Each structure stands twice: as structure tokens, then as C-alpha cells.
Amino acid sequence: MEKPRLFQVKIPGIRKGEKEDLNEKMRFQPEQFLTDFRIGNAENIIREFYRDKSFLNVEVNSRIVQLTGEDTLRCRNWKQHRNLLIEINKGKKTRVKDIIFVGNENIGKKAGKKQSAEEIKIKGNRKLWRSMKETKHKRWWNPFKDGKYLEENLDKDKESIVAKYNALGYRDARVVKDSMWRVSIVTGK
């Protein structure tokens, strides 16, 4: 049996601008055969599109549906053509709740001054936080930084942390490992 041909891509529930951007990236053309590869590729493009907007938990479901109503009147060969219905659940935006540094004992030290380990850790973390220009956690007093998580911003900030260590004389400094984990926020009544 021959694969169905595309009549129209339908993406309900998202803004018009997002639909236009996604259609431009997916590059579906009318009369194309609807193969599993093209559909899977479109789903991956949509996931990547929303990951770039800080929606890491996006769910994409697509299915081929028969033409109905007005679509059958607009299509000459409506028996061979199908619509591609793509349902998108963006979920919530992923935000940075907290940034924790481990192993930065030397940054907060002052020469010739006695300090507690906790004091060194706090001062060192502040210096490293200030060196991170792009990735910030959300704070109530700063409405302009919403704390959204973007991978490319984190990569830039890791380079700026290494540059901060290098400026302080630590030439072999490097970010050994970074990690992220989900935190569920429970609100009580």
C-alpha cells in the first residue's frame, strides 16, 4: 500500500508565531509522502525548538488523520491525502533554583587573615556567582533575570568561571563536572 500524502500540518494549542517558526524549521511541503522518518524528524525539531526556549520537559505526539469537512472539498484527491496532527505539551519552563559550587576553597581566602571555612565558602561562592553573567537563579528583587535554564548560557558561564580562577593565578583550573536535577516544588495551603 502506498504511503499517504500530506495535505496540511495542524498544530493546535500554540501561538501563531510559534507555528510559523516550527513550519519553517520542519519544511513540510504539500504532496510529500508521510514517512515515519519525516514525522520522527519533525518531532525532534519541535523538541529542540522548545529546549532552546527552556522547556526541557516538552512532550510531542503526532498522528496521521483523515481529511474531514472543508479539507475534503479543498483537496482534489482527498482519498490519498492526510493531515498530520501534532500535539505539543510544553510543560513548565525549567528554571535555575540554586547554584552550588563544590571544591572552591581557595577563592574566598584573604591572605594573612583567619577565616572560618563557612566564611571562605560564602565569599568564594559570591565571587563565582558574580563571574556567571548569563546563568542566574531567580530572585524576587531582580525581575529582569527570570532564572531560565539555557545550555549555551551555562557553557559560557563555565568558561567565565575558569577565566576567574585563571585571573586569580590558578592556571590549571577547570570545571570537572556539572549536574542538574529536578526539584519538585510543593505548595501547601
Coordinates of C-alpha atoms in Angstrom, one line a residue:
M1 CA 0.0 0.0 0.0
E2 CA 1.2 3.5 -0.8
K3 CA 2.1 5.9 1.9
P4 CA -0.4 8.8 2.4
R5 CA 0.5 12.2 1.1
L6 CA 0.5 15.3 3.2
F7 CA -2.3 17.8 2.8
Q8 CA -1.7 20.0 5.8
V9 CA 0.2 20.1 9.1
K10 CA -2.0 21.1 12.1
I11 CA -0.5 22.1 15.4
P12 CA -3.3 23.1 17.8
G13 CA -2.7 24.9 21.1
I14 CA 0.3 27.0 20.4
R15 CA 0.8 30.7 19.3
K16 CA 0.7 31.7 15.7
G17 CA 4.3 32.9 15.7
E18 CA 5.5 29.6 17.1
K19 CA 3.5 27.7 14.4
E20 CA 5.2 29.8 11.7
D21 CA 8.7 29.2 13.2
L22 CA 8.1 25.5 13.5
N23 CA 6.7 25.1 10.0
E24 CA 9.7 26.9 8.6
K25 CA 12.1 24.6 10.5
M26 CA 10.2 21.4 9.7
R27 CA 10.0 22.2 5.9
F28 CA 6.9 20.1 5.2
Q29 CA 5.6 20.5 1.6
P30 CA 2.1 19.6 0.4
E31 CA 2.0 16.3 -1.6
Q32 CA 5.0 14.9 0.4
F33 CA 4.8 11.3 1.4
L34 CA 4.3 10.9 5.2
T35 CA 7.1 8.6 6.2
D36 CA 8.0 7.6 9.7
F37 CA 11.4 9.2 9.2
R38 CA 9.9 12.6 8.3
I39 CA 7.5 12.5 11.2
G40 CA 10.2 11.5 13.7
N41 CA 12.5 14.2 12.4
A42 CA 9.7 16.8 12.8
E43 CA 9.1 15.7 16.4
N44 CA 12.9 16.0 17.2
I45 CA 12.9 19.5 15.6
I46 CA 10.0 20.5 17.8
R47 CA 11.7 19.2 21.0
E48 CA 14.9 21.0 20.2
F49 CA 12.9 24.2 19.4
Y50 CA 11.3 24.2 22.9
R51 CA 14.5 23.1 24.6
D52 CA 16.1 26.3 23.3
K53 CA 13.2 28.2 25.0
S54 CA 13.9 26.5 28.3
F55 CA 11.1 23.9 28.1
L56 CA 13.1 20.7 28.9
N57 CA 10.0 18.5 29.6
V58 CA 8.2 19.0 26.3
E59 CA 6.1 16.1 25.0
V60 CA 5.3 15.7 21.3
N61 CA 2.7 13.3 19.9
S62 CA 2.0 13.2 16.2
R63 CA -0.6 11.2 14.2
I64 CA -1.9 11.0 10.7
V65 CA -5.6 11.8 10.5
Q66 CA -8.0 11.6 7.6
L67 CA -9.3 14.7 5.9
T68 CA -12.7 15.9 7.2
G69 CA -15.2 18.6 6.4
E70 CA -13.9 21.6 4.4
D71 CA -10.5 19.9 3.8
T72 CA -12.1 17.2 1.6
L73 CA -13.7 20.0 -0.5
R74 CA -10.3 21.8 -1.0
C75 CA -8.4 18.6 -1.9
R76 CA -8.9 17.1 -5.4
N77 CA -7.6 13.6 -4.4
W78 CA -8.7 13.5 -0.8
K79 CA -8.6 9.7 -0.5
Q80 CA -4.8 9.6 -0.8
H81 CA -4.1 12.7 1.3
R82 CA -4.0 13.0 5.1
N83 CA -3.4 15.7 7.7
L84 CA -0.5 15.5 10.1
L85 CA -1.8 16.4 13.6
I86 CA 1.0 17.3 16.0
E87 CA 0.0 17.8 19.7
I88 CA 2.5 19.6 21.9
N89 CA 2.6 19.8 25.7
K90 CA 5.3 22.2 26.6
G91 CA 5.1 21.6 30.4
K92 CA 6.7 24.2 32.7
K93 CA 9.8 26.2 31.9
T94 CA 12.9 24.9 33.6
R95 CA 14.4 27.4 35.9
V96 CA 17.6 27.6 38.0
K97 CA 16.6 27.3 41.6
D98 CA 20.1 27.3 43.1
I99 CA 23.7 27.2 42.0
I100 CA 26.1 25.3 44.2
F101 CA 29.9 25.2 43.9
V102 CA 31.9 22.4 45.4
G103 CA 35.7 22.5 45.8
N104 CA 36.3 26.2 45.6
E105 CA 38.1 26.6 49.0
N106 CA 40.8 29.0 47.7
I107 CA 38.7 31.7 46.1
G108 CA 37.3 33.3 49.3
K109 CA 40.5 33.3 51.2
K110 CA 42.2 36.5 52.2
A111 CA 46.0 36.4 52.7
G112 CA 47.1 36.7 56.3
K113 CA 43.6 36.7 57.7
K114 CA 41.9 33.9 59.8
Q115 CA 38.6 32.9 58.4
S116 CA 36.2 30.1 59.1
A117 CA 35.6 27.5 56.4
E118 CA 32.0 28.6 56.1
E119 CA 33.0 32.3 55.6
I120 CA 35.5 31.3 52.9
K121 CA 32.9 29.2 51.1
I122 CA 30.3 32.0 51.2
K123 CA 32.7 34.7 49.9
G124 CA 34.1 32.3 47.3
N125 CA 30.6 31.4 46.0
R126 CA 29.7 35.1 45.7
K127 CA 32.8 35.8 43.6
L128 CA 31.9 32.9 41.3
W129 CA 28.3 33.9 41.1
R130 CA 29.4 37.3 40.0
S131 CA 31.5 35.8 37.3
M132 CA 28.5 34.0 35.9
K133 CA 26.9 36.7 33.8
E134 CA 24.3 34.6 31.9
T135 CA 23.0 31.9 34.3
K136 CA 21.3 33.3 37.3
H137 CA 18.8 31.9 39.7
K138 CA 15.5 33.6 40.1
R139 CA 15.3 36.2 42.9
W140 CA 12.4 38.3 43.9
W141 CA 14.5 41.6 43.8
N142 CA 15.6 41.0 40.2
P143 CA 12.7 40.8 37.8
F144 CA 14.9 41.0 34.7
K145 CA 16.7 37.7 35.3
D146 CA 14.0 35.1 35.3
G147 CA 16.3 32.2 36.1
K148 CA 15.6 30.2 33.0
Y149 CA 18.0 27.4 32.2
L150 CA 19.7 27.6 28.8
E151 CA 22.5 25.1 28.0
E152 CA 24.5 27.6 25.8
N153 CA 24.5 30.2 28.6
L154 CA 25.7 27.7 31.1
D155 CA 28.6 26.8 28.8
K156 CA 29.6 30.5 28.5
D157 CA 29.4 30.8 32.3
K158 CA 31.6 27.7 32.9
E159 CA 34.3 29.4 30.7
S160 CA 34.0 32.6 32.7
I161 CA 34.4 30.7 36.0
V162 CA 37.6 29.2 34.6
A163 CA 38.7 32.7 33.5
K164 CA 38.1 33.9 37.0
Y165 CA 40.3 31.2 38.5
N166 CA 42.9 32.0 35.9
A167 CA 42.8 35.7 36.7
L168 CA 43.5 34.8 40.4
G169 CA 46.6 32.7 39.4
Y170 CA 45.1 29.2 39.2
R171 CA 46.3 28.2 35.7
D172 CA 45.2 24.6 35.8
A173 CA 41.6 25.4 36.8
R174 CA 38.8 23.6 35.1
V175 CA 35.2 22.7 35.6
V176 CA 35.4 18.9 36.3
K177 CA 31.7 18.1 36.4
D178 CA 28.4 19.9 36.4
S179 CA 25.0 18.4 37.1
M180 CA 21.4 19.3 37.1
W181 CA 18.5 17.6 38.8
R182 CA 14.8 18.2 39.0
V183 CA 13.3 19.6 42.2
S184 CA 9.5 19.5 42.6
I185 CA 8.1 22.4 44.5
V186 CA 5.2 21.5 46.8
T187 CA 2.9 24.4 47.8
G188 CA 0.8 24.0 50.9
K189 CA -2.4 25.6 51.9

